[in-house]
GROMACS .gro file of N, CA and C in nm:
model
  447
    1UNK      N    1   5.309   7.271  -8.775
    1UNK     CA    2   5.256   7.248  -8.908
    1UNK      C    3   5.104   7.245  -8.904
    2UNK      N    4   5.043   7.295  -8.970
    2UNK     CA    5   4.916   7.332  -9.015
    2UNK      C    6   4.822   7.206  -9.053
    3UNK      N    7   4.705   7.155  -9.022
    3UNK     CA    8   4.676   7.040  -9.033
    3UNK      C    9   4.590   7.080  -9.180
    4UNK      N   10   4.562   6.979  -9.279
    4UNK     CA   11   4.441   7.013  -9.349
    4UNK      C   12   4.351   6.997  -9.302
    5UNK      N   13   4.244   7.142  -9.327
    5UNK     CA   14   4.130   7.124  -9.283
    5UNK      C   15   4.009   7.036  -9.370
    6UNK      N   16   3.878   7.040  -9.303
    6UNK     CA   17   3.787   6.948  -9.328
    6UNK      C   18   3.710   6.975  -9.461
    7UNK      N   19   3.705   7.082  -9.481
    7UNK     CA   20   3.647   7.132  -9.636
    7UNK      C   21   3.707   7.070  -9.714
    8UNK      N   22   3.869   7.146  -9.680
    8UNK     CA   23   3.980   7.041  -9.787
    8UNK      C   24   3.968   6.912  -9.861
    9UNK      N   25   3.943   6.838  -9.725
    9UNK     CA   26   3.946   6.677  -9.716
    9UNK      C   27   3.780   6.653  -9.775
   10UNK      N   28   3.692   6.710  -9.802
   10UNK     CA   29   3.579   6.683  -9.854
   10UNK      C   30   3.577   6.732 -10.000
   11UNK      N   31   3.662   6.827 -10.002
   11UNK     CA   32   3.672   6.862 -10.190
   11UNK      C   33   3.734   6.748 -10.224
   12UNK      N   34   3.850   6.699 -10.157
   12UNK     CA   35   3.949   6.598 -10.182
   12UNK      C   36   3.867   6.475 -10.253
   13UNK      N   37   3.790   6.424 -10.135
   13UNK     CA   38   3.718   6.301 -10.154
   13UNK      C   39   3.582   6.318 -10.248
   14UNK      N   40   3.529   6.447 -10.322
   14UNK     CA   41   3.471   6.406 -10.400
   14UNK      C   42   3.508   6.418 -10.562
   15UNK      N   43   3.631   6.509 -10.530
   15UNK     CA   44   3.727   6.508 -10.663
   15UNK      C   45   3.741   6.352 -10.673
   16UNK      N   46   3.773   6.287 -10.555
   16UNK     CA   47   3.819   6.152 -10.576
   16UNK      C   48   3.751   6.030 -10.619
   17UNK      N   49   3.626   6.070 -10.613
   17UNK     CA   50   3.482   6.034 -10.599
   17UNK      C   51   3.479   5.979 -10.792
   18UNK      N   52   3.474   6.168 -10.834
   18UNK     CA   53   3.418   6.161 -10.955
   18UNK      C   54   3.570   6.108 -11.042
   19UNK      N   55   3.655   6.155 -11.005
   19UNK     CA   56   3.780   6.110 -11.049
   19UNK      C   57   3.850   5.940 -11.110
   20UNK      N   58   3.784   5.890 -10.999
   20UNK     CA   59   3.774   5.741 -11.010
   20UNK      C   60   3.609   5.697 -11.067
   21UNK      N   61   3.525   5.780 -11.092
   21UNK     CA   62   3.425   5.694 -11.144
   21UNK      C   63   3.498   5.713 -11.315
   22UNK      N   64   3.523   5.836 -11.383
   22UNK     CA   65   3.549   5.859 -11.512
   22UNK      C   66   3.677   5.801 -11.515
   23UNK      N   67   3.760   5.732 -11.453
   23UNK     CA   68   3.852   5.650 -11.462
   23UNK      C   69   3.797   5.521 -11.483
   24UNK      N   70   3.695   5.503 -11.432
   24UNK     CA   71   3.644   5.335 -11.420
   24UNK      C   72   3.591   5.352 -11.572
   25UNK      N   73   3.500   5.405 -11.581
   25UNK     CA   74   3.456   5.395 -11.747
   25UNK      C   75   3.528   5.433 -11.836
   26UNK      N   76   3.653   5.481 -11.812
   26UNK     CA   77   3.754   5.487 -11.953
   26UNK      C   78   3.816   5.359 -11.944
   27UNK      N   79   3.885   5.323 -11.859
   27UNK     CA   80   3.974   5.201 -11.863
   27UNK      C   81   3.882   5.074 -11.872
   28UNK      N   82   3.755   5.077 -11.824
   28UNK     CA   83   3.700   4.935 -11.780
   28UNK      C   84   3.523   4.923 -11.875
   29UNK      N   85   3.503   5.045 -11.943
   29UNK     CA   86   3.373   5.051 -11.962
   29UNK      C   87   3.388   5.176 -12.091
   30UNK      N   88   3.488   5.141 -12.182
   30UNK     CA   89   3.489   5.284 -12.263
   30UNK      C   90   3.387   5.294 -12.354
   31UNK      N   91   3.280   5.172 -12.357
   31UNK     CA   92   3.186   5.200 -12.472
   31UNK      C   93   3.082   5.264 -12.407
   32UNK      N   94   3.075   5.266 -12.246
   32UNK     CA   95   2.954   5.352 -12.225
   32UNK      C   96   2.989   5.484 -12.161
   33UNK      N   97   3.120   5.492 -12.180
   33UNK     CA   98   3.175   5.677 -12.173
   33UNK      C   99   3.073   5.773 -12.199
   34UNK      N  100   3.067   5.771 -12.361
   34UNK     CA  101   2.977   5.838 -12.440
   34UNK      C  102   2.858   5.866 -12.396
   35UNK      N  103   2.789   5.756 -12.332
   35UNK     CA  104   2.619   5.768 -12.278
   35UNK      C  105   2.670   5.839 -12.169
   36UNK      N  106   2.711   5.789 -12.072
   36UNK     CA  107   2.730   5.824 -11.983
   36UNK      C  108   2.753   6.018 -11.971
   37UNK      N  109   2.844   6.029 -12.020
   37UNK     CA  110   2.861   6.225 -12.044
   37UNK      C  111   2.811   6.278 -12.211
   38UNK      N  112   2.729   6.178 -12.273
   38UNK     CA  113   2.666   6.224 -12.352
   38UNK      C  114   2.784   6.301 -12.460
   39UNK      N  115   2.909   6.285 -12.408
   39UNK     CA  116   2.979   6.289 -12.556
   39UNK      C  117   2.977   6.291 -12.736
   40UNK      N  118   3.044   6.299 -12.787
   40UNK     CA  119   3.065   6.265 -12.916
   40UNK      C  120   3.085   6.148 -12.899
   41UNK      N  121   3.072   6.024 -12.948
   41UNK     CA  122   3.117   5.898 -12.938
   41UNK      C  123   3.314   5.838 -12.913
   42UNK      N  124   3.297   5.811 -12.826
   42UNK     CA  125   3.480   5.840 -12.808
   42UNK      C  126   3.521   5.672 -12.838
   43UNK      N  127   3.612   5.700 -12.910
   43UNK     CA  128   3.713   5.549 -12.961
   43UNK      C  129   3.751   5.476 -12.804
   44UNK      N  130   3.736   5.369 -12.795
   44UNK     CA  131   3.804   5.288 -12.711
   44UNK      C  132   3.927   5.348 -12.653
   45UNK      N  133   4.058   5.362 -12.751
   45UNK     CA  134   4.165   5.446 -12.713
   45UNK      C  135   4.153   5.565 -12.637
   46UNK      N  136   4.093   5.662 -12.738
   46UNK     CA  137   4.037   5.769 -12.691
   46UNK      C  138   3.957   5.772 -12.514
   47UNK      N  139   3.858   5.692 -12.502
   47UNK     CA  140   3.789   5.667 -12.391
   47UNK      C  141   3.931   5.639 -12.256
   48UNK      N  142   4.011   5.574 -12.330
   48UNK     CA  143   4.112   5.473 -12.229
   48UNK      C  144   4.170   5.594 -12.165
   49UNK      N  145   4.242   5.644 -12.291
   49UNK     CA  146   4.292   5.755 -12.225
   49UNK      C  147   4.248   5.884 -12.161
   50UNK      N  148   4.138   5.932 -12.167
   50UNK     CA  149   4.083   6.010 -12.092
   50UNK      C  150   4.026   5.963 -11.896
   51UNK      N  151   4.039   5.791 -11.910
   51UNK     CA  152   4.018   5.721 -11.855
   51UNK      C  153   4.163   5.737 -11.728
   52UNK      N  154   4.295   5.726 -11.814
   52UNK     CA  155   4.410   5.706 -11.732
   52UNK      C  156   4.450   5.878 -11.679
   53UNK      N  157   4.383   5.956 -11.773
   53UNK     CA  158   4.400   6.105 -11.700
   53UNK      C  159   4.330   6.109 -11.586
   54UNK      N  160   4.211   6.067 -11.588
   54UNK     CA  161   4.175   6.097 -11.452
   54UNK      C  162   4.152   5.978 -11.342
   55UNK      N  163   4.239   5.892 -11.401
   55UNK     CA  164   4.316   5.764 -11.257
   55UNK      C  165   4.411   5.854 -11.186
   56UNK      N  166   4.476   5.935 -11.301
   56UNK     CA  167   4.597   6.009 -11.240
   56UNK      C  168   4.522   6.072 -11.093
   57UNK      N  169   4.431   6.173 -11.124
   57UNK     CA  170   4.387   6.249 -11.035
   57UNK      C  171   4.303   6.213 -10.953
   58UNK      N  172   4.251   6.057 -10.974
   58UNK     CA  173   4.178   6.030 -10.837
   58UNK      C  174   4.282   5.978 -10.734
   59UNK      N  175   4.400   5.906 -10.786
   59UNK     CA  176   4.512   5.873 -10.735
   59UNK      C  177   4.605   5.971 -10.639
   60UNK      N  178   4.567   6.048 -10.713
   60UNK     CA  179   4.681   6.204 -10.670
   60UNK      C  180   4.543   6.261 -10.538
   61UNK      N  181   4.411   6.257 -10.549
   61UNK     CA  182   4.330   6.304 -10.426
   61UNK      C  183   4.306   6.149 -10.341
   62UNK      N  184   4.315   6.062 -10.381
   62UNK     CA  185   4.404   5.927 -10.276
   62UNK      C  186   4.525   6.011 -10.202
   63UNK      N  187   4.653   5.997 -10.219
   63UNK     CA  188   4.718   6.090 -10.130
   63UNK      C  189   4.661   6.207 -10.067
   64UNK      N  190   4.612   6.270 -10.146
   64UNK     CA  191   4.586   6.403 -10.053
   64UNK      C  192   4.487   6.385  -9.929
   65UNK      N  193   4.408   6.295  -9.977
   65UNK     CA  194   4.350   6.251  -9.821
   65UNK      C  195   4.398   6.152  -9.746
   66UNK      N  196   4.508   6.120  -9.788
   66UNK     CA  197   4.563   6.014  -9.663
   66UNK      C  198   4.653   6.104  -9.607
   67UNK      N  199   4.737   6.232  -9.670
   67UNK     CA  200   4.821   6.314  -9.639
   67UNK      C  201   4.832   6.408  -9.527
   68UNK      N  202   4.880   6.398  -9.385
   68UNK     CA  203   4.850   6.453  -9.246
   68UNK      C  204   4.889   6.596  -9.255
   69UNK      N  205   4.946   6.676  -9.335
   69UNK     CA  206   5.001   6.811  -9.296
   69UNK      C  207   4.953   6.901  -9.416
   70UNK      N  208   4.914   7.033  -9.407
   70UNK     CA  209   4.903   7.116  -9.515
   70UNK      C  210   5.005   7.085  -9.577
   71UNK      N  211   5.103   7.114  -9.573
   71UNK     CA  212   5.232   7.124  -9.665
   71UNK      C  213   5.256   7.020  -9.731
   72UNK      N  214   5.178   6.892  -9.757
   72UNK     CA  215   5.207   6.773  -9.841
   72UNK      C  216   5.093   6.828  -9.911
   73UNK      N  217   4.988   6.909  -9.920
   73UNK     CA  218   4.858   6.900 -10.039
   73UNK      C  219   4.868   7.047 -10.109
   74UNK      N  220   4.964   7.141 -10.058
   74UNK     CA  221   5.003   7.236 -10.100
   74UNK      C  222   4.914   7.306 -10.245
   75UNK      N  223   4.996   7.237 -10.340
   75UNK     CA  224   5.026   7.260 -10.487
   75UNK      C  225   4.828   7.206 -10.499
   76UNK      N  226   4.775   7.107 -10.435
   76UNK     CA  227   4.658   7.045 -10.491
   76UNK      C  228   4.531   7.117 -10.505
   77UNK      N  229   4.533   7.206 -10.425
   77UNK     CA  230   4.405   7.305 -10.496
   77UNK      C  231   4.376   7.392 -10.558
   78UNK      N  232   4.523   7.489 -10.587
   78UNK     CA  233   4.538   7.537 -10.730
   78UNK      C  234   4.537   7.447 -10.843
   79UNK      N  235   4.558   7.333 -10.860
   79UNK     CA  236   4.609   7.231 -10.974
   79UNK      C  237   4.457   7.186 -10.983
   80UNK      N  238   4.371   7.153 -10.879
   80UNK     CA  239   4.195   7.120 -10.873
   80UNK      C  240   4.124   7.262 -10.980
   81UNK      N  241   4.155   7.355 -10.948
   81UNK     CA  242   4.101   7.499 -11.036
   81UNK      C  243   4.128   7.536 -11.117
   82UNK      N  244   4.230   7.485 -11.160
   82UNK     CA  245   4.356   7.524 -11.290
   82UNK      C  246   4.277   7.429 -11.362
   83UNK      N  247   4.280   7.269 -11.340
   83UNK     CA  248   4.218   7.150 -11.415
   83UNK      C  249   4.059   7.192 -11.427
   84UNK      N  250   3.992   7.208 -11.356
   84UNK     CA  251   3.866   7.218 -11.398
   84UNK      C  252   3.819   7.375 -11.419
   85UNK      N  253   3.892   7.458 -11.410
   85UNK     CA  254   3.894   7.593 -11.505
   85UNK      C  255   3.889   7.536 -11.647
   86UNK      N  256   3.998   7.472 -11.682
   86UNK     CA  257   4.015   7.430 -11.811
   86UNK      C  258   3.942   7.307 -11.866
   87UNK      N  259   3.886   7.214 -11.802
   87UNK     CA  260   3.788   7.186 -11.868
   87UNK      C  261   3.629   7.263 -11.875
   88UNK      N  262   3.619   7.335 -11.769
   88UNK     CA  263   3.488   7.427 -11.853
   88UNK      C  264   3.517   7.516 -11.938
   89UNK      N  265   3.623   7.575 -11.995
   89UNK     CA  266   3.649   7.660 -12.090
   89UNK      C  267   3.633   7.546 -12.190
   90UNK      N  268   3.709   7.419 -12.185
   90UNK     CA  269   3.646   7.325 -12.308
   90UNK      C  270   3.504   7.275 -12.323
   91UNK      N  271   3.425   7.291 -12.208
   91UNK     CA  272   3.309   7.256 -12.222
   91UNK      C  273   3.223   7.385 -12.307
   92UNK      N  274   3.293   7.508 -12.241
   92UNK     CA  275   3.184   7.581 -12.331
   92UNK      C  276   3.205   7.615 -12.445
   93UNK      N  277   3.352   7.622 -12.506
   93UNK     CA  278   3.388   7.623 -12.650
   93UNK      C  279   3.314   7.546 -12.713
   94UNK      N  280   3.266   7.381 -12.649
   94UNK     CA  281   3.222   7.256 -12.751
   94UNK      C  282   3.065   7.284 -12.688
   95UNK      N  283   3.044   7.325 -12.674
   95UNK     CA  284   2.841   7.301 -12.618
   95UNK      C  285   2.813   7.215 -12.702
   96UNK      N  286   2.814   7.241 -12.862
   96UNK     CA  287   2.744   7.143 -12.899
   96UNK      C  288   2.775   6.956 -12.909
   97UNK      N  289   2.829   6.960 -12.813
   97UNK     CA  290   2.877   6.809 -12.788
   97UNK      C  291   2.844   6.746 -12.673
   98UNK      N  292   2.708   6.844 -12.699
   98UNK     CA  293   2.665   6.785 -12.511
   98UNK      C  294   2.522   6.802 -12.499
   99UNK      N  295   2.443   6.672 -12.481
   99UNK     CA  296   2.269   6.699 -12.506
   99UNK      C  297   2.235   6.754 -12.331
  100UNK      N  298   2.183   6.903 -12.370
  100UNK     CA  299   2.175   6.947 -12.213
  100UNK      C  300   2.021   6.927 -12.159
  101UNK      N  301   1.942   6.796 -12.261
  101UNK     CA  302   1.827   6.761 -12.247
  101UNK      C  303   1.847   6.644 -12.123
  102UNK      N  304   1.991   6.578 -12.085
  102UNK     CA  305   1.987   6.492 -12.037
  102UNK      C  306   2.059   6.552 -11.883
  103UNK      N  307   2.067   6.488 -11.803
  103UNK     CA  308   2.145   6.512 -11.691
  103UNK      C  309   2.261   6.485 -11.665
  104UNK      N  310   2.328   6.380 -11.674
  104UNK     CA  311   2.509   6.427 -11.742
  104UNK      C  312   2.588   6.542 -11.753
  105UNK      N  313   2.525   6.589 -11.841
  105UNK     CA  314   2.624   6.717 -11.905
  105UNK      C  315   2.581   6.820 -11.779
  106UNK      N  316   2.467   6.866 -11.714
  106UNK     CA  317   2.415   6.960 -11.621
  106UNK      C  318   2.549   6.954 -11.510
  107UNK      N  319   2.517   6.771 -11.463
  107UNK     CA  320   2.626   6.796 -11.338
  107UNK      C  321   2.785   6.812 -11.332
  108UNK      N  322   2.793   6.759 -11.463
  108UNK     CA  323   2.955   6.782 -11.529
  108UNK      C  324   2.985   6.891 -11.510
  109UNK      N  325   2.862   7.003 -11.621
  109UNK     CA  326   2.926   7.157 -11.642
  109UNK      C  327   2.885   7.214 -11.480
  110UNK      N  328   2.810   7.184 -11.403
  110UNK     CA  329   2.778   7.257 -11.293
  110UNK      C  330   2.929   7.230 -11.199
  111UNK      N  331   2.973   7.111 -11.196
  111UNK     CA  332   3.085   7.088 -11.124
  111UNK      C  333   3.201   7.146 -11.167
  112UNK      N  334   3.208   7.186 -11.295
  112UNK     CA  335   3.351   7.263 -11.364
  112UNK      C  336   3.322   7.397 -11.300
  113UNK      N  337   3.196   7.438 -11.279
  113UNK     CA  338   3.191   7.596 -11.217
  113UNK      C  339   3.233   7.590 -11.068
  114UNK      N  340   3.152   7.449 -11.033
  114UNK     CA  341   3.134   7.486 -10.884
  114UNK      C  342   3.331   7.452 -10.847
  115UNK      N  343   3.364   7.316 -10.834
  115UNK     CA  344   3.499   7.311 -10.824
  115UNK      C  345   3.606   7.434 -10.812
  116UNK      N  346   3.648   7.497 -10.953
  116UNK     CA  347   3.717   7.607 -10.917
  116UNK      C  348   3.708   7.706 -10.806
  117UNK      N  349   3.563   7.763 -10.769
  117UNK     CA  350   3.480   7.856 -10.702
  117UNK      C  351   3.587   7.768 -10.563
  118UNK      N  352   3.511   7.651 -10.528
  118UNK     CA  353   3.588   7.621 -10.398
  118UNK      C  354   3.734   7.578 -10.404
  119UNK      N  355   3.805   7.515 -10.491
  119UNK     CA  356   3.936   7.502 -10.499
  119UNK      C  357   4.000   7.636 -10.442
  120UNK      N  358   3.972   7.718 -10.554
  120UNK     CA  359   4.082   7.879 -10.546
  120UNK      C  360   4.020   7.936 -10.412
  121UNK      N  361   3.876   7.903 -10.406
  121UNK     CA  362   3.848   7.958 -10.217
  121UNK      C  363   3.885   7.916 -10.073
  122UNK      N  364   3.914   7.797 -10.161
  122UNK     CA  365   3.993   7.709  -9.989
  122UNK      C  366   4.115   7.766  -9.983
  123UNK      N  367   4.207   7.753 -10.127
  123UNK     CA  368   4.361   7.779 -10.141
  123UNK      C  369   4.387   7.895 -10.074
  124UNK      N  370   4.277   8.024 -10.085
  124UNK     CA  371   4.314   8.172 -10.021
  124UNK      C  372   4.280   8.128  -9.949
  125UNK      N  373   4.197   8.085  -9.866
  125UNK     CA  374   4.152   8.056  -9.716
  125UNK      C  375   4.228   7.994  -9.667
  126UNK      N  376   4.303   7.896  -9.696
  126UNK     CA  377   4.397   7.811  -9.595
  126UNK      C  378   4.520   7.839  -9.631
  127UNK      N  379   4.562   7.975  -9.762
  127UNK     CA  380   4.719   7.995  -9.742
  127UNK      C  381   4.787   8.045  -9.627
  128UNK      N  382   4.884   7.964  -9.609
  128UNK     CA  383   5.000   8.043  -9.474
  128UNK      C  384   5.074   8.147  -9.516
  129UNK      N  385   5.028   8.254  -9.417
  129UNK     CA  386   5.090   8.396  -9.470
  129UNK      C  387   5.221   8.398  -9.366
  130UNK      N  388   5.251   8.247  -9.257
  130UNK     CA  389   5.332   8.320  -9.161
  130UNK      C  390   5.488   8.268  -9.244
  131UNK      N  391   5.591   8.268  -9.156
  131UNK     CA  392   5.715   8.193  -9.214
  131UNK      C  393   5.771   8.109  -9.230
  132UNK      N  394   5.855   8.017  -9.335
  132UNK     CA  395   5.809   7.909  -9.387
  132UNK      C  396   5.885   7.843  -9.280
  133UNK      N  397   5.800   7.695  -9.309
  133UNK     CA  398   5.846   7.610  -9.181
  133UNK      C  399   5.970   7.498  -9.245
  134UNK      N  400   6.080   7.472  -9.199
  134UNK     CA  401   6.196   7.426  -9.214
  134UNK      C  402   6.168   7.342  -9.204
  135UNK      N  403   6.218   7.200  -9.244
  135UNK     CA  404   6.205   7.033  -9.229
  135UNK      C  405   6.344   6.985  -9.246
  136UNK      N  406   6.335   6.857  -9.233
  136UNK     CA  407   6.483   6.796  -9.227
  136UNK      C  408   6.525   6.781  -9.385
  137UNK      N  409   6.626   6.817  -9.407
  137UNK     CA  410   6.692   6.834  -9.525
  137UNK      C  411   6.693   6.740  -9.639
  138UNK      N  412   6.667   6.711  -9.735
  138UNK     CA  413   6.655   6.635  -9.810
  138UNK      C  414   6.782   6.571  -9.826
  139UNK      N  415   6.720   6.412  -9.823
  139UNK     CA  416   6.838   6.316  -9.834
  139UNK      C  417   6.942   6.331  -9.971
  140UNK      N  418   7.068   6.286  -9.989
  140UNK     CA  419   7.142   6.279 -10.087
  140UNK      C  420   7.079   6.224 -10.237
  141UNK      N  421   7.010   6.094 -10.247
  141UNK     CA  422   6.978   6.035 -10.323
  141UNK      C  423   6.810   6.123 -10.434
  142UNK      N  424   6.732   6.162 -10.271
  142UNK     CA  425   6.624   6.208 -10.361
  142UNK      C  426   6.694   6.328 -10.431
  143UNK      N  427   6.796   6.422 -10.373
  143UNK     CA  428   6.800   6.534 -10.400
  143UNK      C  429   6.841   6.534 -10.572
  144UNK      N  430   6.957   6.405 -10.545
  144UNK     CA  431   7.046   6.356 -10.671
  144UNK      C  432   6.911   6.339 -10.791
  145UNK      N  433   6.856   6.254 -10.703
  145UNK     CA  434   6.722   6.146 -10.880
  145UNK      C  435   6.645   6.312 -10.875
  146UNK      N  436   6.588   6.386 -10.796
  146UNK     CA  437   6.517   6.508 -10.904
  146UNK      C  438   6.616   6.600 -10.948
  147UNK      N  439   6.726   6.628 -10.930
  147UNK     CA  440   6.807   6.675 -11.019
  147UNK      C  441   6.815   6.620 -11.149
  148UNK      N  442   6.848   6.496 -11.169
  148UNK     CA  443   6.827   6.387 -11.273
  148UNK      C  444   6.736   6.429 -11.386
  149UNK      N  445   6.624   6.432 -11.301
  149UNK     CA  446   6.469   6.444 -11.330
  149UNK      C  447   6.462   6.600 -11.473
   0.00000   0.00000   0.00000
């Protein structure tokens, strides 16, 4: 099994980085969201929840860097380029919701470019082209609850 490499584990940890800071100011600080990315003024709610979207994903690059084998982070750097593909397509639809007099919005939109660029470049760089590697069979119960699922 293929170890993740070190690039990986450094996109990982600063996805995780920024992931958990815009988590901290939605859930814990939603009135200074707004200053902070120079937003439209976002509702408390509003703030919260943009807040618990990206707990999700600092949470989800928590695993991926505690995670020892390629094959547990798989799916995570297409899903890193896919997510921040799509928020710079929302960033540039809305420009005007963003004072690009300040510095905020620069490193936001610079990171929606840069991110994808290395996400989708690691993903081709570290896909396994050889044959897939077999593991021990999935137990009865998980197999049962994602069937469920």
């Amino acid at each position: 099994m293929r170890e993740i490499t070190w690039p990986e584990r450094a996109l990982f940890a600063v996805i995780c980085v920024a992931a958990l800071f815009v988590a901290y100011l939605g859930l814990f600080a939603p009135g200074r969201m707004d200053r902070s990315f120079t937003w439209a003024l976002l509702p408390p709610l509003h703030a919260r929840f943009v807040g618990v979207a990206y707990l999700f994903g600092g949470i989800f690059m928590i695993g991926c860097l505690l995670a020892r084998h390629r094959s547990a982070v798989a799916p995570a750097l297409p899903a890193i380029g896919i997510f921040t593909s799509l928020l710079l397509l929302v960033t540039l639809l809305n420009l005007e919701a963003f004072d690009y007099d300040l510095g905020p919005p620069w490193v936001w939109t610079v990171s929606y470019v840069v991110y994808p660029v290395l996400a989708f470049g690691l993903a081709w760089r570290c896909r396994d082209t050889g044959p897939p590697v077999r593991g021990a069979p999935l137990d009865g119960w998980a197999r049962t609850f994602l069937l469920v699922q």
